[in-house]
Structures are given as structure tokens and as C-alpha cells.
Amino acid sequence: MKRNAGIELYRVLLMFGIVLLHAMTTCGYKVPGLFGRTSYFLYSCVVGFVFITGWYGVKFSLFKLAKLWGIAVWCIVVVAIVDFMMNGYSGWWHYYDILKGNWFLNAYTVLMLVAPTLNFLIDGICEAPEHTRNQCRSAVILLLFLVFGWSFLRESPLVSRLVPVSAGVESYSACSLIGIYLAAKLVRAFNVDVRLTVRMRLMIACACCVAISCHLSTYSSPFSFGLAMLGFLVFKDIKIGIRMSRLILCMSPSMFAVFLLHANPIVFGFMKSFIDRTGGAFIMTALVVFFTTLALDVPRRLLLWIILYCKARHFICSSAR
């Protein structure tokens, strides 16, 4: 499927938003005032990142799974080298624990494994007769409300003490990503982007912004999902020039690596030190980390390109004989 430059621009901006979110929250700071409330809205960046995956869909293959974990291994090796140069040797098990403990990587792996079943489910709903389609759609939407509702209420500061703990059904889990993926597939399957008028979009945006400003924002929040979906629909139709499109399409494949390179305790420590030295310059810190990790992924992509080029050349030479 040909990639849309507008959607890929959205992906790049979402990843920068995730880096900024970590700079403002995970590094141990409580940002005061109106700017501090910005972090509530930045939770939508993770939701939007998974929404794009759901919109395109995932066709499972062992190569894609190996590529995903190849990126993860590359990132942890780079982080280990940087940590060794700055702090000395910490032991490989320490770095393995960091890799193993990355909730998003593990949840995304589970999503890739169950994606074929989810795709089959949505495709079956779309191809079923009208009566059956409506029943199936209602059942899937009810499931989404149950999963999203439970995890969202569990994370909500207003009612969290009233909702029982349920291991696996929480915002930091594969359940949350599966829900976002399914919801994105439904949005595309039933042409929600066509049915939503400008007035309806504005009403949804206002409702989501009010709710999120009241701290009703998690990775499983319906308000975060609504905001991420509206942002996606805006960027999907943006027209971008050829040169800018090439730059964006060149950057976007590195976004998962940018996440893995910065989302670990070692880099969070560097981010905290940088914020201390710059007097709380969160945006500058996010920019430095974003473009540094983007540059660190260049050797991996160059190596992958060389391997694929050599394989393609060998195949062409073999076929010519």
C-alpha cells in the first residue's frame, strides 16, 4: 500500500509528542500551570500512533516480527554503547531487563500476533448480510466499550478506587492497543471520515478537549482516542509538496526506533540532566532527543538497505543465468 505523506507527517509529529510527554512526566517533573496540562493531551500521541497501524492494518509475517525485534535489539545495543561510554559497563542483563520491560514493545508484539484474527473479524463484518453485520458491529463496539471502559475507569483519578484491579485489562497493556486497532479498523470500514461533518468534528474536538483538560486522559481513554482520530482525519487529507513528502517518507520508518531508543531509564536520566542544565527547557530537550535518536537509527537502515540490495542483485543475477 502506497504511504500517504500527510499520515506519515502525523506519525512523525506524534512521535515527537511522545518524546515531549516523556520529557514532561517520566523524568520526574511536575510541570506547573497551563503548560503542565499539555501533558494530558500528549497521551493522544500514543493512541494516534496505534490508530495509524489500525488504519493501514497489519498483515502478519515472521519477517515483520523479526524486523520489529531487530529494531529493538539494535536500539538496546546503541543504548548500551552510549551508556558504556558515559557511565561504564553495567552488565548485559541490565540492558536485557530494559528491553524486556518495555511495555509498548511487548504489547505491540502481541498486537501483531493477533492482528490476522482482528482483520478477519472486521472483514467478516463488512462482508456479512445487513442484519448480521449490524449485530456483529454492535457486539464489537460493546466489547470495545467494555475493554476501554474498564481500563479507562481504572486509570481515572475520579473513580479508580471503586473499580477492581484486572490484570491485563489496563491502559499499559496489549488490551489497550488491540482496542485502538479494532476501533481504527471500524472507522475505516464504515467510512466514518466521510460521515463526520465539520460541525460534528468540532463538537467532538471540544468535548474531548474539555474532558482531557480535566485529566480524563490515558492510553485507553475514549477522549484521547477521539482527539487522535480527528487529528488523523485532518492530516490524511493534507496535500504536501514532492520534496517535503520525500523528507517525511524518509523519516517516518525510523519512528518506532526513536521510541525504543529514548524510552528507557538510561536516556530518561540523560533527559533529566539536560532539563536541569537548561532550566526546564522541555521542548528543547524533546527536540534534541528526537533528532539525536533519529540520527542514531540511520546506520541500521543503511545496513538493512545494503543487505536487501545485495539480495535483490543476487536474485537478478541468478535469474539471468
Short mmCIF file of N, CA and C in Angstrom, two decimals, residues 129-260:
data_model
loop_
_atom_site.label_atom_id
_atom_site.label_comp_id
_atom_site.label_asym_id
_atom_site.label_seq_id
_atom_site.Cartn_x
_atom_site.Cartn_y
_atom_site.Cartn_z
N PRO A 129 -24.29 -10.17 5.56
CA PRO A 129 -25.56 -9.51 5.23
C PRO A 129 -25.87 -8.39 6.21
N GLU A 130 -26.76 -7.50 5.81
CA GLU A 130 -27.03 -6.28 6.57
C GLU A 130 -27.41 -6.57 8.02
N HIS A 131 -28.33 -7.51 8.24
CA HIS A 131 -28.80 -7.81 9.60
C HIS A 131 -27.66 -8.37 10.46
N THR A 132 -26.92 -9.32 9.90
CA THR A 132 -25.79 -9.93 10.63
C THR A 132 -24.70 -8.90 10.87
N ARG A 133 -24.45 -8.04 9.88
CA ARG A 133 -23.41 -7.01 10.02
C ARG A 133 -23.72 -6.07 11.18
N ASN A 134 -24.98 -5.66 11.30
CA ASN A 134 -25.36 -4.76 12.39
C ASN A 134 -25.19 -5.43 13.75
N GLN A 135 -25.54 -6.73 13.83
CA GLN A 135 -25.39 -7.44 15.10
C GLN A 135 -23.91 -7.58 15.48
N CYS A 136 -23.11 -7.97 14.48
CA CYS A 136 -21.67 -8.15 14.74
C CYS A 136 -21.01 -6.83 15.11
N ARG A 137 -21.39 -5.78 14.40
CA ARG A 137 -20.81 -4.47 14.69
C ARG A 137 -21.16 -4.03 16.10
N SER A 138 -22.39 -4.25 16.51
CA SER A 138 -22.82 -3.89 17.86
C SER A 138 -22.04 -4.68 18.91
N ALA A 139 -21.81 -5.97 18.61
CA ALA A 139 -21.07 -6.82 19.56
C ALA A 139 -19.63 -6.34 19.71
N VAL A 140 -18.99 -5.97 18.58
CA VAL A 140 -17.60 -5.49 18.63
C VAL A 140 -17.53 -4.15 19.37
N ILE A 141 -18.47 -3.26 19.10
CA ILE A 141 -18.49 -1.95 19.77
C ILE A 141 -18.71 -2.14 21.27
N LEU A 142 -19.58 -3.09 21.66
CA LEU A 142 -19.81 -3.38 23.07
C LEU A 142 -18.54 -3.90 23.73
N LEU A 143 -17.80 -4.75 23.01
CA LEU A 143 -16.53 -5.27 23.51
C LEU A 143 -15.54 -4.12 23.72
N LEU A 144 -15.50 -3.20 22.76
CA LEU A 144 -14.59 -2.06 22.88
C LEU A 144 -14.94 -1.20 24.09
N PHE A 145 -16.23 -0.96 24.30
CA PHE A 145 -16.66 -0.17 25.45
C PHE A 145 -16.29 -0.86 26.75
N LEU A 146 -16.41 -2.21 26.77
CA LEU A 146 -16.08 -2.95 27.98
C LEU A 146 -14.59 -2.84 28.29
N VAL A 147 -13.75 -3.12 27.27
CA VAL A 147 -12.30 -3.09 27.48
C VAL A 147 -11.82 -1.67 27.75
N PHE A 148 -12.24 -0.73 26.89
CA PHE A 148 -11.83 0.66 27.08
C PHE A 148 -12.37 1.21 28.39
N GLY A 149 -13.65 0.89 28.66
CA GLY A 149 -14.29 1.44 29.85
C GLY A 149 -13.64 0.97 31.13
N TRP A 150 -13.36 -0.34 31.22
CA TRP A 150 -12.75 -0.89 32.44
C TRP A 150 -11.38 -0.27 32.68
N SER A 151 -10.52 -0.31 31.66
CA SER A 151 -9.16 0.19 31.84
C SER A 151 -9.15 1.70 32.05
N PHE A 152 -10.05 2.41 31.35
CA PHE A 152 -10.11 3.87 31.49
C PHE A 152 -10.55 4.26 32.89
N LEU A 153 -11.60 3.61 33.40
CA LEU A 153 -12.09 3.93 34.74
C LEU A 153 -11.06 3.54 35.80
N ARG A 154 -10.32 2.47 35.52
CA ARG A 154 -9.29 2.03 36.47
C ARG A 154 -8.18 3.07 36.58
N GLU A 155 -7.87 3.76 35.48
CA GLU A 155 -6.81 4.76 35.47
C GLU A 155 -7.33 6.15 35.84
N SER A 156 -8.64 6.34 35.83
CA SER A 156 -9.21 7.65 36.09
C SER A 156 -9.02 8.04 37.55
N PRO A 157 -8.56 9.27 37.81
CA PRO A 157 -8.34 9.70 39.20
C PRO A 157 -9.65 9.87 39.97
N LEU A 158 -10.79 9.94 39.25
CA LEU A 158 -12.07 10.19 39.91
C LEU A 158 -12.68 8.94 40.53
N VAL A 159 -12.57 7.81 39.84
CA VAL A 159 -13.27 6.60 40.31
C VAL A 159 -12.34 5.38 40.40
N SER A 160 -11.03 5.59 40.35
CA SER A 160 -10.09 4.46 40.29
C SER A 160 -10.21 3.53 41.50
N ARG A 161 -10.53 4.09 42.67
CA ARG A 161 -10.61 3.27 43.88
C ARG A 161 -11.85 2.37 43.88
N LEU A 162 -12.84 2.70 43.05
CA LEU A 162 -14.08 1.92 43.03
C LEU A 162 -14.01 0.75 42.05
N VAL A 163 -13.08 0.81 41.09
CA VAL A 163 -13.01 -0.21 40.04
C VAL A 163 -12.01 -1.28 40.44
N PRO A 164 -12.41 -2.57 40.43
CA PRO A 164 -11.47 -3.63 40.81
C PRO A 164 -10.30 -3.75 39.84
N VAL A 165 -9.18 -4.23 40.35
CA VAL A 165 -8.00 -4.46 39.52
C VAL A 165 -8.23 -5.70 38.67
N SER A 166 -7.88 -5.60 37.38
CA SER A 166 -7.98 -6.77 36.48
C SER A 166 -6.69 -6.83 35.68
N ALA A 167 -5.85 -7.80 36.01
CA ALA A 167 -4.55 -7.91 35.35
C ALA A 167 -4.71 -8.11 33.86
N GLY A 168 -4.00 -7.30 33.08
CA GLY A 168 -4.05 -7.42 31.61
C GLY A 168 -5.01 -6.45 30.97
N VAL A 169 -6.06 -6.04 31.70
CA VAL A 169 -7.01 -5.06 31.15
C VAL A 169 -6.69 -3.71 31.79
N GLU A 170 -5.73 -3.01 31.21
CA GLU A 170 -5.31 -1.72 31.72
C GLU A 170 -4.76 -0.91 30.56
N SER A 171 -4.50 0.35 30.79
CA SER A 171 -4.06 1.21 29.68
C SER A 171 -2.67 0.83 29.18
N TYR A 172 -1.79 0.37 30.09
CA TYR A 172 -0.44 -0.03 29.69
C TYR A 172 -0.42 -1.53 29.39
N SER A 173 -1.18 -1.94 28.38
CA SER A 173 -1.27 -3.37 28.08
C SER A 173 -1.61 -3.58 26.61
N ALA A 174 -1.49 -4.83 26.17
CA ALA A 174 -1.85 -5.18 24.80
C ALA A 174 -3.34 -4.99 24.57
N CYS A 175 -4.14 -5.14 25.62
CA CYS A 175 -5.59 -4.96 25.50
C CYS A 175 -5.92 -3.56 25.00
N SER A 176 -5.21 -2.58 25.52
CA SER A 176 -5.43 -1.19 25.12
C SER A 176 -5.11 -1.00 23.64
N LEU A 177 -3.96 -1.54 23.18
CA LEU A 177 -3.57 -1.39 21.78
C LEU A 177 -4.53 -2.14 20.85
N ILE A 178 -4.99 -3.32 21.29
CA ILE A 178 -5.94 -4.09 20.48
C ILE A 178 -7.24 -3.32 20.32
N GLY A 179 -7.68 -2.67 21.40
CA GLY A 179 -8.89 -1.86 21.33
C GLY A 179 -8.76 -0.71 20.35
N ILE A 180 -7.62 -0.01 20.40
CA ILE A 180 -7.38 1.10 19.47
C ILE A 180 -7.33 0.60 18.03
N TYR A 181 -6.66 -0.54 17.83
CA TYR A 181 -6.53 -1.14 16.49
C TYR A 181 -7.91 -1.49 15.93
N LEU A 182 -8.73 -2.15 16.74
CA LEU A 182 -10.07 -2.53 16.30
C LEU A 182 -10.92 -1.30 15.97
N ALA A 183 -10.84 -0.30 16.85
CA ALA A 183 -11.62 0.92 16.63
C ALA A 183 -11.19 1.62 15.34
N ALA A 184 -9.89 1.67 15.07
CA ALA A 184 -9.40 2.28 13.83
C ALA A 184 -9.87 1.51 12.60
N LYS A 185 -9.87 0.18 12.69
CA LYS A 185 -10.37 -0.64 11.59
C LYS A 185 -11.85 -0.37 11.33
N LEU A 186 -12.62 -0.19 12.40
CA LEU A 186 -14.04 0.11 12.24
C LEU A 186 -14.26 1.49 11.62
N VAL A 187 -13.44 2.46 12.04
CA VAL A 187 -13.54 3.82 11.46
C VAL A 187 -13.34 3.77 9.96
N ARG A 188 -12.36 2.99 9.51
CA ARG A 188 -12.10 2.90 8.07
C ARG A 188 -13.17 2.06 7.36
N ALA A 189 -13.56 0.94 7.97
CA ALA A 189 -14.50 0.03 7.32
C ALA A 189 -15.86 0.67 7.09
N PHE A 190 -16.29 1.54 8.01
CA PHE A 190 -17.62 2.14 7.90
C PHE A 190 -17.56 3.62 7.50
N ASN A 191 -16.43 4.03 6.91
CA ASN A 191 -16.28 5.37 6.32
C ASN A 191 -16.70 6.48 7.27
N VAL A 192 -16.25 6.39 8.50
CA VAL A 192 -16.58 7.41 9.49
C VAL A 192 -16.03 8.77 9.07
N ASP A 193 -14.88 8.78 8.38
CA ASP A 193 -14.28 10.04 7.94
C ASP A 193 -15.19 10.78 6.96
N VAL A 194 -15.98 10.05 6.18
CA VAL A 194 -16.91 10.67 5.22
C VAL A 194 -18.17 11.14 5.93
N ARG A 195 -18.62 10.37 6.91
CA ARG A 195 -19.88 10.68 7.58
C ARG A 195 -19.77 11.82 8.57
N LEU A 196 -18.57 12.06 9.10
CA LEU A 196 -18.41 13.14 10.08
C LEU A 196 -18.35 14.50 9.38
N THR A 197 -19.33 15.33 9.63
CA THR A 197 -19.32 16.68 9.07
C THR A 197 -18.36 17.56 9.86
N VAL A 198 -18.07 18.74 9.34
CA VAL A 198 -17.17 19.67 10.04
C VAL A 198 -17.75 20.04 11.40
N ARG A 199 -19.05 20.25 11.44
CA ARG A 199 -19.70 20.62 12.71
C ARG A 199 -19.56 19.50 13.74
N MET A 200 -19.77 18.28 13.30
CA MET A 200 -19.65 17.13 14.21
C MET A 200 -18.22 16.99 14.70
N ARG A 201 -17.25 17.21 13.82
CA ARG A 201 -15.85 17.11 14.22
C ARG A 201 -15.50 18.15 15.26
N LEU A 202 -16.00 19.38 15.08
CA LEU A 202 -15.73 20.44 16.04
C LEU A 202 -16.35 20.13 17.39
N MET A 203 -17.56 19.58 17.38
CA MET A 203 -18.23 19.23 18.63
C MET A 203 -17.47 18.13 19.37
N ILE A 204 -17.01 17.12 18.63
CA ILE A 204 -16.24 16.03 19.24
C ILE A 204 -14.92 16.56 19.80
N ALA A 205 -14.26 17.45 19.03
CA ALA A 205 -12.99 18.02 19.46
C ALA A 205 -13.15 18.82 20.75
N CYS A 206 -14.20 19.63 20.82
CA CYS A 206 -14.45 20.44 22.03
C CYS A 206 -14.72 19.55 23.24
N ALA A 207 -15.56 18.52 23.04
CA ALA A 207 -15.90 17.61 24.14
C ALA A 207 -14.65 16.88 24.64
N CYS A 208 -13.82 16.42 23.70
CA CYS A 208 -12.59 15.70 24.08
C CYS A 208 -11.61 16.62 24.81
N CYS A 209 -11.47 17.84 24.32
CA CYS A 209 -10.53 18.79 24.94
C CYS A 209 -10.96 19.14 26.36
N VAL A 210 -12.25 19.34 26.57
CA VAL A 210 -12.75 19.65 27.91
C VAL A 210 -12.51 18.47 28.85
N ALA A 211 -12.82 17.26 28.38
CA ALA A 211 -12.63 16.06 29.22
C ALA A 211 -11.15 15.82 29.53
N ILE A 212 -10.29 15.98 28.52
CA ILE A 212 -8.86 15.72 28.72
C ILE A 212 -8.25 16.77 29.66
N SER A 213 -8.71 18.01 29.56
CA SER A 213 -8.19 19.06 30.45
C SER A 213 -8.55 18.78 31.91
N CYS A 214 -9.56 17.93 32.12
CA CYS A 214 -9.93 17.51 33.48
C CYS A 214 -9.18 16.24 33.89
N HIS A 215 -8.12 15.93 33.14
CA HIS A 215 -7.24 14.78 33.42
C HIS A 215 -7.91 13.44 33.12
N LEU A 216 -8.90 13.43 32.24
CA LEU A 216 -9.53 12.17 31.81
C LEU A 216 -8.81 11.67 30.56
N SER A 217 -7.51 11.44 30.72
CA SER A 217 -6.70 11.06 29.55
C SER A 217 -5.75 9.93 29.93
N THR A 218 -5.91 8.80 29.28
CA THR A 218 -4.97 7.70 29.39
C THR A 218 -4.87 7.08 28.00
N TYR A 219 -4.08 6.03 27.87
CA TYR A 219 -3.96 5.36 26.58
C TYR A 219 -5.25 4.63 26.21
N SER A 220 -6.12 4.39 27.18
CA SER A 220 -7.40 3.73 26.90
C SER A 220 -8.58 4.69 27.00
N SER A 221 -8.29 5.98 27.09
CA SER A 221 -9.36 6.97 27.22
C SER A 221 -10.08 7.16 25.90
N PRO A 222 -11.42 7.11 25.89
CA PRO A 222 -12.16 7.38 24.65
C PRO A 222 -11.96 8.82 24.16
N PHE A 223 -11.66 9.72 25.10
CA PHE A 223 -11.42 11.11 24.72
C PHE A 223 -10.07 11.26 24.01
N SER A 224 -9.06 10.54 24.49
CA SER A 224 -7.77 10.53 23.80
C SER A 224 -7.91 9.91 22.41
N PHE A 225 -8.72 8.85 22.33
CA PHE A 225 -8.95 8.22 21.03
C PHE A 225 -9.65 9.18 20.08
N GLY A 226 -10.67 9.89 20.58
CA GLY A 226 -11.41 10.83 19.73
C GLY A 226 -10.51 11.93 19.19
N LEU A 227 -9.64 12.46 20.04
CA LEU A 227 -8.73 13.52 19.61
C LEU A 227 -7.72 12.99 18.60
N ALA A 228 -7.18 11.79 18.85
CA ALA A 228 -6.21 11.18 17.93
C ALA A 228 -6.86 10.90 16.57
N MET A 229 -8.11 10.43 16.58
CA MET A 229 -8.82 10.14 15.34
C MET A 229 -9.06 11.42 14.53
N LEU A 230 -9.48 12.49 15.20
CA LEU A 230 -9.73 13.75 14.49
C LEU A 230 -8.43 14.30 13.89
N GLY A 231 -7.33 14.20 14.63
CA GLY A 231 -6.04 14.64 14.10
C GLY A 231 -5.66 13.84 12.87
N PHE A 232 -5.89 12.53 12.93
CA PHE A 232 -5.60 11.67 11.78
C PHE A 232 -6.41 12.08 10.56
N LEU A 233 -7.70 12.34 10.75
CA LEU A 233 -8.57 12.70 9.62
C LEU A 233 -8.15 14.03 8.99
N VAL A 234 -7.61 14.93 9.82
CA VAL A 234 -7.12 16.21 9.29
C VAL A 234 -5.87 15.99 8.43
N PHE A 235 -4.90 15.27 8.97
CA PHE A 235 -3.63 15.07 8.26
C PHE A 235 -3.78 14.15 7.05
N LYS A 236 -4.76 13.28 7.06
CA LYS A 236 -4.96 12.33 5.96
C LYS A 236 -5.22 13.06 4.64
N ASP A 237 -5.87 14.20 4.72
CA ASP A 237 -6.26 14.94 3.51
C ASP A 237 -5.34 16.12 3.20
N ILE A 238 -4.25 16.26 3.95
CA ILE A 238 -3.32 17.37 3.69
C ILE A 238 -2.50 17.07 2.43
N LYS A 239 -2.36 18.08 1.59
CA LYS A 239 -1.55 17.97 0.38
C LYS A 239 -0.15 18.51 0.66
N ILE A 240 0.86 17.71 0.39
CA ILE A 240 2.24 18.08 0.68
C ILE A 240 3.06 18.01 -0.60
N GLY A 241 3.99 18.96 -0.77
CA GLY A 241 4.84 19.00 -1.95
C GLY A 241 5.75 17.79 -2.07
N ILE A 242 6.29 17.58 -3.26
CA ILE A 242 7.09 16.39 -3.54
C ILE A 242 8.35 16.33 -2.67
N ARG A 243 9.07 17.45 -2.57
CA ARG A 243 10.32 17.45 -1.79
C ARG A 243 10.06 17.20 -0.31
N MET A 244 9.05 17.86 0.22
CA MET A 244 8.71 17.65 1.63
C MET A 244 8.20 16.24 1.87
N SER A 245 7.46 15.69 0.92
CA SER A 245 6.96 14.32 1.03
C SER A 245 8.11 13.33 1.10
N ARG A 246 9.14 13.55 0.27
CA ARG A 246 10.30 12.66 0.29
C ARG A 246 11.00 12.69 1.64
N LEU A 247 11.12 13.88 2.22
CA LEU A 247 11.77 14.02 3.52
C LEU A 247 10.96 13.30 4.59
N ILE A 248 9.66 13.50 4.57
CA ILE A 248 8.78 12.88 5.57
C ILE A 248 8.79 11.36 5.43
N LEU A 249 8.69 10.88 4.20
CA LEU A 249 8.69 9.43 3.96
C LEU A 249 10.04 8.80 4.29
N CYS A 250 11.08 9.62 4.29
CA CYS A 250 12.41 9.14 4.69
C CYS A 250 12.52 9.04 6.21
N MET A 251 11.88 9.95 6.91
CA MET A 251 11.96 9.98 8.37
C MET A 251 11.03 8.98 9.05
N SER A 252 9.83 8.79 8.51
CA SER A 252 8.78 8.04 9.21
C SER A 252 9.13 6.59 9.54
N PRO A 253 9.89 5.85 8.70
CA PRO A 253 10.21 4.46 9.08
C PRO A 253 11.07 4.34 10.33
N SER A 254 11.66 5.44 10.79
CA SER A 254 12.52 5.39 11.97
C SER A 254 11.77 5.71 13.26
N MET A 255 10.47 5.96 13.18
CA MET A 255 9.75 6.44 14.36
C MET A 255 9.68 5.40 15.48
N PHE A 256 9.53 4.13 15.12
CA PHE A 256 9.50 3.11 16.17
C PHE A 256 10.87 3.02 16.86
N ALA A 257 11.92 3.16 16.07
CA ALA A 257 13.27 3.15 16.65
C ALA A 257 13.48 4.36 17.56
N VAL A 258 12.95 5.51 17.17
CA VAL A 258 13.05 6.71 18.01
C VAL A 258 12.40 6.44 19.37
N PHE A 259 11.25 5.76 19.34
CA PHE A 259 10.58 5.43 20.60
C PHE A 259 11.45 4.52 21.46
N LEU A 260 11.95 3.44 20.88
CA LEU A 260 12.72 2.46 21.65
C LEU A 260 14.06 3.02 22.12
#
